[in-house]
Coordinates of C-alpha atoms and ligand atoms in Angstrom, one line a residue:
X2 CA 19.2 3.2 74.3
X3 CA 22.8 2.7 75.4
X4 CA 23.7 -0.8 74.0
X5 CA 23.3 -1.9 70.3
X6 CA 23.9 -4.7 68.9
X7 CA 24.6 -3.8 64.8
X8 CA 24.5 -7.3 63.0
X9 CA 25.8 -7.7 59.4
X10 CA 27.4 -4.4 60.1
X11 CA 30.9 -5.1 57.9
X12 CA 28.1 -5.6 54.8
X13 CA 27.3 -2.9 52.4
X14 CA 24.7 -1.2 54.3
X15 CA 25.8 -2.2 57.2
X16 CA 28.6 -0.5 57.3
X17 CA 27.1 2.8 56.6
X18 CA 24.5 1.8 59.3
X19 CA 27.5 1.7 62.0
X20 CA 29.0 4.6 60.7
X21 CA 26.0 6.9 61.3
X22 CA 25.6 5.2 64.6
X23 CA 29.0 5.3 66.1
X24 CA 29.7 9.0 64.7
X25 CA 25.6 10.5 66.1
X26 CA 25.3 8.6 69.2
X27 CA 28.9 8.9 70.6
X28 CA 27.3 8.1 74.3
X29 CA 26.2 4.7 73.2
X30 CA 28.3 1.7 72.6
X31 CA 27.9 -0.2 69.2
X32 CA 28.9 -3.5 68.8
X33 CA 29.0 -4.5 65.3
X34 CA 28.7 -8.8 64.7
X35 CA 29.3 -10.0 61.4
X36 CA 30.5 -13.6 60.6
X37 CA 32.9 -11.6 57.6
X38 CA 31.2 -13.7 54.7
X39 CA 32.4 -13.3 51.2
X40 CA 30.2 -10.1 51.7
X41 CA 31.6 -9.0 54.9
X42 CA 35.2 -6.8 55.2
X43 CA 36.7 -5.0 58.0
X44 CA 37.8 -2.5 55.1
X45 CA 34.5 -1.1 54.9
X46 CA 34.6 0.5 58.6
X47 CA 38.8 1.6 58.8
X48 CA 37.8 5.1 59.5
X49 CA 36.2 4.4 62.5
X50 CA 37.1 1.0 64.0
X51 CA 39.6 3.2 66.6
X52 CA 36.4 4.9 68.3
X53 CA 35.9 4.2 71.5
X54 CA 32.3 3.9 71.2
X55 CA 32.5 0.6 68.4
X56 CA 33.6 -2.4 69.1
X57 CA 33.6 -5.4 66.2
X58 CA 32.7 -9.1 67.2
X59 CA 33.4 -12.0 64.6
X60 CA 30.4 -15.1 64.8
X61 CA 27.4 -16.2 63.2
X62 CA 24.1 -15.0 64.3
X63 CA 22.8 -18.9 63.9
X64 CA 25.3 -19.8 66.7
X65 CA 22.9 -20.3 69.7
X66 CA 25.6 -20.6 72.7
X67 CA 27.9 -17.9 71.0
X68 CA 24.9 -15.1 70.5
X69 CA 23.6 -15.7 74.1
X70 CA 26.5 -15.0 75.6
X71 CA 26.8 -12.5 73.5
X72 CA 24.0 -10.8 75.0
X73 CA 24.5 -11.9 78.5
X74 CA 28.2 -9.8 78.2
X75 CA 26.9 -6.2 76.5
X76 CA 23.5 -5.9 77.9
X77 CA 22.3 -4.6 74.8
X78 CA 19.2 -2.5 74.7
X79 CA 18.3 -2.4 71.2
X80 CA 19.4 -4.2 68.1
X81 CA 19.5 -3.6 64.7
X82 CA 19.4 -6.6 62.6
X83 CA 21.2 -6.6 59.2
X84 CA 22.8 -10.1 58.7
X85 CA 21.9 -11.8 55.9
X86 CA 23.0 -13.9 52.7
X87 CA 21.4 -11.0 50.3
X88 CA 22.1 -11.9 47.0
X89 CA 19.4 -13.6 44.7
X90 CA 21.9 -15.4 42.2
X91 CA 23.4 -17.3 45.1
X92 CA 20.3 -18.2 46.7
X93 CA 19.6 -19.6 43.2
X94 CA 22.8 -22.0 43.3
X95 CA 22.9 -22.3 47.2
X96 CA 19.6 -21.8 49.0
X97 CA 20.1 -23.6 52.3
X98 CA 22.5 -21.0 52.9
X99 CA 19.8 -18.0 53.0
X100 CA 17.9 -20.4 55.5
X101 CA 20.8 -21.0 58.0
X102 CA 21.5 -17.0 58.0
X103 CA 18.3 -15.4 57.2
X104 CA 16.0 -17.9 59.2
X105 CA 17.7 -19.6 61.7
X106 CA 20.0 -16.7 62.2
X107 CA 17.0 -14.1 62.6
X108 CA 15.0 -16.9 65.1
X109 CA 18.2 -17.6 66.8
X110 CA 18.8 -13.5 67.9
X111 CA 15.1 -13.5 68.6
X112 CA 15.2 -16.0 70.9
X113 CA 18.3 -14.4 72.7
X114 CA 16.8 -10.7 72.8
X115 CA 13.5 -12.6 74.2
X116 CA 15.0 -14.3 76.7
X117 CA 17.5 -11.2 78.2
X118 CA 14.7 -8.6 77.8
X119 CA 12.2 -10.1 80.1
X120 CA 10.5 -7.7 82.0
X121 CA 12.4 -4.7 80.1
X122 CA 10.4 -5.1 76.7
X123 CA 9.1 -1.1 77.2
X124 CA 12.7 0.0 77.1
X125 CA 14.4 -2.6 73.8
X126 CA 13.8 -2.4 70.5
X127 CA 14.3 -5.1 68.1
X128 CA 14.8 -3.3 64.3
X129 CA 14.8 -6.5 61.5
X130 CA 15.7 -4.9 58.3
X131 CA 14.1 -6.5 55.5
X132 CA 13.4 -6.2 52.0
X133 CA 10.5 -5.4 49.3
X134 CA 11.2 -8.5 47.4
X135 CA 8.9 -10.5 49.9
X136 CA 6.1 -8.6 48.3
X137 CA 7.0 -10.9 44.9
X138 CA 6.6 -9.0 41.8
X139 CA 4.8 -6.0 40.3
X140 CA 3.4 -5.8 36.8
X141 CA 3.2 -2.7 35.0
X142 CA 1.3 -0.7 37.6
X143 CA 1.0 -0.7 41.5
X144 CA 3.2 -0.2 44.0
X145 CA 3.9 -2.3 47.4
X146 CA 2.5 -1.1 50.6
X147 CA 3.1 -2.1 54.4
X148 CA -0.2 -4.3 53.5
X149 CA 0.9 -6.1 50.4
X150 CA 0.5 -9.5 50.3
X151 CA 3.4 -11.5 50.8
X152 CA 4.8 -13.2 47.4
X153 CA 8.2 -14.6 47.7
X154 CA 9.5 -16.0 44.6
X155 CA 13.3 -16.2 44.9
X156 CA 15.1 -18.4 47.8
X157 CA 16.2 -15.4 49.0
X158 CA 12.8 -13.5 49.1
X159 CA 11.2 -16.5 50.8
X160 CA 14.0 -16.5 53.1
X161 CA 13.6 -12.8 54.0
X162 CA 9.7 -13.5 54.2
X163 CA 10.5 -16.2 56.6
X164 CA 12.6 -14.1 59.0
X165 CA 9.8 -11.3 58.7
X166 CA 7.1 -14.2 59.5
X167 CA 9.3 -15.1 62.3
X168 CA 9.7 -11.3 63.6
X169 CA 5.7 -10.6 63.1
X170 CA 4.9 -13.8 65.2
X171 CA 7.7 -12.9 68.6
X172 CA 5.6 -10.0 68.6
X173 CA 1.7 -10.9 68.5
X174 CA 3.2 -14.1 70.6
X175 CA 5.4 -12.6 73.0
X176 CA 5.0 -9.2 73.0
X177 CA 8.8 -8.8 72.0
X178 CA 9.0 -5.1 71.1
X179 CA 10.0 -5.3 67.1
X180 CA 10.0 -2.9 64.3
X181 CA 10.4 -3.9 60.8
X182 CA 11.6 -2.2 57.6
X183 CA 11.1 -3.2 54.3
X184 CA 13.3 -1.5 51.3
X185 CA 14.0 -1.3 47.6
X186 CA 17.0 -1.6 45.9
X187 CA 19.9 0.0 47.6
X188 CA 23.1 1.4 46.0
X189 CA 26.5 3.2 47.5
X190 CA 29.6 3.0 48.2
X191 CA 31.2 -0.5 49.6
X192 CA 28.4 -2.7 47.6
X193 CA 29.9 -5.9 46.9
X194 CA 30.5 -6.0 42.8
X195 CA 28.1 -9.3 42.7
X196 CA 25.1 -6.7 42.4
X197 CA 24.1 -4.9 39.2
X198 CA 25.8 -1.7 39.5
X199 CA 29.4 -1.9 40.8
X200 CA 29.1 -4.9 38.8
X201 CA 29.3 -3.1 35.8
X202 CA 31.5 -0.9 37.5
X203 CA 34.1 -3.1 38.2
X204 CA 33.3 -4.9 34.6
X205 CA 32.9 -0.8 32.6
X206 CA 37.0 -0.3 34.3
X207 CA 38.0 -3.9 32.6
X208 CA 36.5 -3.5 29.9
X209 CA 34.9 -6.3 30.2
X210 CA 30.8 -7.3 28.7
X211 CA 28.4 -6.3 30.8
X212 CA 25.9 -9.5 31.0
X213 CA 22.5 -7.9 30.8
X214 CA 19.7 -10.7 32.2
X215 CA 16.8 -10.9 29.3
X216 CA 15.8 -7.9 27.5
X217 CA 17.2 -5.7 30.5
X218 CA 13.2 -5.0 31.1
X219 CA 13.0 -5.6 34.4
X220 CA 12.2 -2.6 36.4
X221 CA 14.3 -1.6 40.1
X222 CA 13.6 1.3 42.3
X223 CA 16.5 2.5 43.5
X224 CA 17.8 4.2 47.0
X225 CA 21.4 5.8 47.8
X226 CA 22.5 3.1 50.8
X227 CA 23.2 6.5 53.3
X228 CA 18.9 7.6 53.2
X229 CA 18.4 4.0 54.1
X230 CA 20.8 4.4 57.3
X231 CA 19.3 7.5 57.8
X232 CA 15.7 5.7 57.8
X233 CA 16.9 3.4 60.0
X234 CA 18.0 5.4 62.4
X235 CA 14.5 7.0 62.4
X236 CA 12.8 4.6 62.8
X237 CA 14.7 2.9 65.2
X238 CA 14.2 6.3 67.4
X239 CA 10.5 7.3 66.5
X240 CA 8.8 3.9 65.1
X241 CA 5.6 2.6 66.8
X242 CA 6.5 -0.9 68.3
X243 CA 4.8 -4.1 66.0
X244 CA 4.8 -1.6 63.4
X245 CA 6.0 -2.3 59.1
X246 CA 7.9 1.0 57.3
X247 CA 8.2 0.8 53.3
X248 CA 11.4 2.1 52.4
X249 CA 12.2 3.7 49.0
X250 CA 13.7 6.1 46.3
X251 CA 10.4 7.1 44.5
X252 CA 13.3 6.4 41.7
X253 CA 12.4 3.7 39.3
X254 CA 14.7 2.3 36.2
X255 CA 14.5 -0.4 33.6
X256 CA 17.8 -1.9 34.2
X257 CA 18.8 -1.6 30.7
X258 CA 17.9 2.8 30.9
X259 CA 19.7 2.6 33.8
X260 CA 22.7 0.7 32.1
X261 CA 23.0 3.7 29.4
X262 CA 23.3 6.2 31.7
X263 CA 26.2 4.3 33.8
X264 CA 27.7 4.1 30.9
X265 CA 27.6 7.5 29.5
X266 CA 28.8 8.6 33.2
X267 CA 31.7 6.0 33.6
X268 CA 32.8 6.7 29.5
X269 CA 33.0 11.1 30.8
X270 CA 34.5 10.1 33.9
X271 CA 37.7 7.4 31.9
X272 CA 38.0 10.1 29.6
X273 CA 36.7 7.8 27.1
X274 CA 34.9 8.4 23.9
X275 CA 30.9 8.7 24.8
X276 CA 29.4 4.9 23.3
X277 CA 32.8 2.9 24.3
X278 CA 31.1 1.5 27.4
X279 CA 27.3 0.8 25.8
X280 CA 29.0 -1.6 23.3
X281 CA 30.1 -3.8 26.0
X282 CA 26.7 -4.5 26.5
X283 CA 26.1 -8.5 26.2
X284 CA 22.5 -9.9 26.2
X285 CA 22.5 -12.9 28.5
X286 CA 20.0 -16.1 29.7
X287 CA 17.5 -14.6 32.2
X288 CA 18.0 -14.6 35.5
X289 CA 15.3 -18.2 36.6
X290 CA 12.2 -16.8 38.2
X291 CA 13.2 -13.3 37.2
X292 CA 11.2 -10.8 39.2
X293 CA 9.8 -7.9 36.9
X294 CA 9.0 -5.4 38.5
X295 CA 9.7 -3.8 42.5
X296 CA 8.7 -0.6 43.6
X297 CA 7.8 0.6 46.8
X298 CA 5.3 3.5 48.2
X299 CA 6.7 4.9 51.1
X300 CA 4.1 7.4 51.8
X301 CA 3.8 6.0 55.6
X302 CA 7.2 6.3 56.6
X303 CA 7.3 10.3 55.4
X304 CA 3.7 11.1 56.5
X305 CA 4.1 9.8 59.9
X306 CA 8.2 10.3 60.3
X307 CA 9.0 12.8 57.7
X308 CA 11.3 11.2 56.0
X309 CA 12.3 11.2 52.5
X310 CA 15.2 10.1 50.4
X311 CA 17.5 12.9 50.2
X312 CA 19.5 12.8 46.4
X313 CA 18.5 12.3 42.6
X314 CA 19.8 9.2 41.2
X315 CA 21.7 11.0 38.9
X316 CA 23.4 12.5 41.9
X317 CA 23.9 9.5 43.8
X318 CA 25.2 7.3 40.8
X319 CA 27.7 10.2 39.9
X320 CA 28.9 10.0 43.7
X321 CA 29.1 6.2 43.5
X322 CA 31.1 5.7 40.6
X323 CA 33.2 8.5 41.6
X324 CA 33.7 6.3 45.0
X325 CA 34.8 3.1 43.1
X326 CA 36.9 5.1 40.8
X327 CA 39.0 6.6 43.8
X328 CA 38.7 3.2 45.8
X329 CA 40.6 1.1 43.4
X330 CA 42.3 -0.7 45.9
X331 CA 39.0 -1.7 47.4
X332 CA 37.8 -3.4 44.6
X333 CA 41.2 -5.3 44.0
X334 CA 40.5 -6.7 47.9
X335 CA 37.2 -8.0 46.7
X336 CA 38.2 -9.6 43.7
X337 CA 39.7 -13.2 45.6
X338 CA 39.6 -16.0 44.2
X339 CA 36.2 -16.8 45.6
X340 CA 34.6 -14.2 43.6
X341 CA 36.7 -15.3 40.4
X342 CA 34.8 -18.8 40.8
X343 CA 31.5 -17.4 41.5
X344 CA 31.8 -15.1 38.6
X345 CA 33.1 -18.1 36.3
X346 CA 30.0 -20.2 37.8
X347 CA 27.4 -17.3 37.2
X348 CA 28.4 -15.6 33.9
X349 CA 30.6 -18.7 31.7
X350 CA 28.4 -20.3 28.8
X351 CA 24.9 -17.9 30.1
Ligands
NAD403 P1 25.6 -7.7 52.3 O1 25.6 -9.1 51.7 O2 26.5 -6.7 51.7 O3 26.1 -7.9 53.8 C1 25.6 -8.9 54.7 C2 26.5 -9.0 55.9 O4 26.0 -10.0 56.7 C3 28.0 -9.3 55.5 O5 28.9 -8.5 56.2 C4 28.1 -10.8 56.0 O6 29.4 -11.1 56.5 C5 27.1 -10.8 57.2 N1 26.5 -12.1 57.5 C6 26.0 -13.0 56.6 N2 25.6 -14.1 57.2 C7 26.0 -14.0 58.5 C8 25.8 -14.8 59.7 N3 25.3 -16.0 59.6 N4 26.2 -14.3 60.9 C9 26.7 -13.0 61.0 N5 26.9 -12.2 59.9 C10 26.5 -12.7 58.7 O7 24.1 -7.3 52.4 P2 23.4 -5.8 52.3 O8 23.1 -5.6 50.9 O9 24.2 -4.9 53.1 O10 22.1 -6.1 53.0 C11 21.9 -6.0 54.5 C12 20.5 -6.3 54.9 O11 19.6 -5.4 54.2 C13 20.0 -7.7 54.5 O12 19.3 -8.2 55.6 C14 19.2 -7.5 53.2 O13 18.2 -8.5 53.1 C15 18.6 -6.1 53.5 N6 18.3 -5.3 52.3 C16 19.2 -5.2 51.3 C17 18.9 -4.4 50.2 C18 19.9 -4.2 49.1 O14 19.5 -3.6 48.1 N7 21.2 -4.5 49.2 C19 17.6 -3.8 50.1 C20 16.7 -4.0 51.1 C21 17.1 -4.8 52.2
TYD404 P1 20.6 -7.2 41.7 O1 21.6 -6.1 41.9 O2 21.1 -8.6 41.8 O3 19.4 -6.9 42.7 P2 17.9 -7.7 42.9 O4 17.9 -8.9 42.0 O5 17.9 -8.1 44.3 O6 17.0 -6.6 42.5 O7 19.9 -7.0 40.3 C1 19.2 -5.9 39.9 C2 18.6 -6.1 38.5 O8 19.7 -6.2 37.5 C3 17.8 -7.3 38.4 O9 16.7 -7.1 37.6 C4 18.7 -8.4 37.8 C5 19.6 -7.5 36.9 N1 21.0 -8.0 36.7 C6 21.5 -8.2 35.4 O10 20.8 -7.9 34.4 N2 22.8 -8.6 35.2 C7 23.5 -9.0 36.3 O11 24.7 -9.4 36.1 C8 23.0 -8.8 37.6 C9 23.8 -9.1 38.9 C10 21.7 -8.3 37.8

């Protein structure tokens, strides 16, 4: 493959997705489209937006005209599709959003990779990253497989389900040559501090309570953002076409163990007294339709490909606060006055 198309690629995982592309594959020529949301920043790629192998493209994926031509000027081969409203909170508040991006965004780039890859469908890929919240929500035991039933129960699960639906079908109807991933709860540097942990991050540096949904119970299994590019890229290169990967850390925590231990590692890293940061801790209204439990077996992906994830999490939450803790200046770019109002919205009177 010689062309990609990288959408969503200024996002969290995006970014580290175009990173690992540009730097590997230095004889192909990334093109990164992101329509630079509240979510999407420039910031997030500086050290390598001079390569000559990356090139950055502002629009919306839902934009029919714009993402056709799009395709008719790079001839790209593959693409790997990223772009997304991701955050279950805002889909709450604002769920036509998550169907303009994640439905008629996804349909909209299916129906331009159709139409330019006639007759080439044994040499494109179409990669739609996805995630394990379409599977709905686990009890105590079990764990989601490729062959879960689907069981969307946020706006932005059914959204993501949609787009997967959507993905499924341009195959078995078309033949288009798609590969889909589905994974659990990434974290890294560059996630936007509207998700659990650099939220508490950014709210652990202020000082500020740490809003905790219900009893903190709910159960997340976690995956350092850099093994999910890495399983991307994977499966992008060795993936049977038609074919569903499970993604995941083998790595699960009850938010609120998870919680104690940021703590305790953000309290030795401030050179603060061990406890200062758990008493921030504020009990809060649940999150509506609160899913309890995620966690994914990703026994297919590392029997057939050989991949598995490649830190602890003690490891990779160490390497992540230590990443917000040097990137101060980062965080103070994020914090606009958008985010103020969302965060007023969200957290005021819960
Ligand atoms: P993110 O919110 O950090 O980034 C999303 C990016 O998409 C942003 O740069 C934004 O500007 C861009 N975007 C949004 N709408 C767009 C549109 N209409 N046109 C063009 N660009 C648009 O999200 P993320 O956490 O990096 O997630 C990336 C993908 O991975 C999403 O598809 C998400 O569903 C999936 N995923 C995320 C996780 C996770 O834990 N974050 C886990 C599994 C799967
Ligand atoms: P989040 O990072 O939003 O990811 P997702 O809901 O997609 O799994 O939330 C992770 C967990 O943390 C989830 O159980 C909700 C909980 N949570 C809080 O308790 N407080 C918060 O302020 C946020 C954002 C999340």
């Amino acid at each position: 493959m010689k062309n990609i198309l990288i959408t969503g690629g200024a996002g969290f995982i995006g970014s580290h997705v175009v990173r690992l592309f540009v730097s590997k594959y230095p004889e192909c020529r990334i093109v990164n489209l992101d329509k630079l949301t509240y979510a999407g920043n420039l910031l997030n790629l500086k050290d390598i937006e001079d390569r000559p192998n990356y090139g950055f493209v502002k629009g919306d994926i839902a934009d029919g005209p714009f993402v056709f031509a799009l395709f008719e000027k790079h001839a790209f081969d593959a693409v790997v599709h990223l772009a997304a409203e991701s955050h279950v909170d805002r889909s709450i508040a604002n769920p036509m959003e998550f169907v303009h991006a994640n439905v008629n965004g996804t349909v909209n780039l299916l129906n331009a990779a159709r139409k330019h890859w006639e007759g080439s469908f044994d040499k494109t890929r179409f990669f739609h990253v996805s995630t394990d919240e379409v599977y709905g929500s686990l009890g105590a035991d079990g764990l989601f497989t490729e062959t879960s039933p689907y069981d969307p129960r946020s706006p932005y699960s059914a959204s993501k389900a949609a787009s997967d639906h959507f993905v499924r079908a341009y195959f078995h109807t078309y033949g288009l040559p798609v590969i889909i991933s589905n994974c659990s709860n990434n974290y890294g540097p560059n996630q936007f501090p509207e998700k659990l942990i650099p939220l508490f991050i950014h709210n652990i540096i202020q000082q500020k309570p740490l809003p905790v949904y219900g009893k903190g119970e709910n159960v997340r299994d976690w995956l350092y953002v850099e093994d999910h590019a890495h399983a991307i890229d994977l499966i992008l290169r060795e993936g049977g076409v038609g074919q569903t990967y499970n993604i995941g850390g083998h790595n699960e925590w009850k938010n609120i163990d998870l919680i104690r231990l940021l703590c305790k590692i953000m309290d030795k890293k401030l050179g603060r007294p061990e406890g200062t940061s758990v008493n921030l801790v504020s009990y809060v209204r649940d999150r509506a339709g609160h899913d309890q439990r995620y966690a994914i077996d990703a026994s297919k992906l590392q029997q057939e490909l050989g991949w598995k994830p490649s830190l602890v999490f003690e490891e990779g939450l160490e390497r992540t606060v230590d990443w917000y803790l040097g990137n101060k200046d980062w965080l103070e770019q994020v914090i606009t006055r958008e985010y103020l109002n969302y965060y007023r919205e969200q957290y005021e009177n819960r």
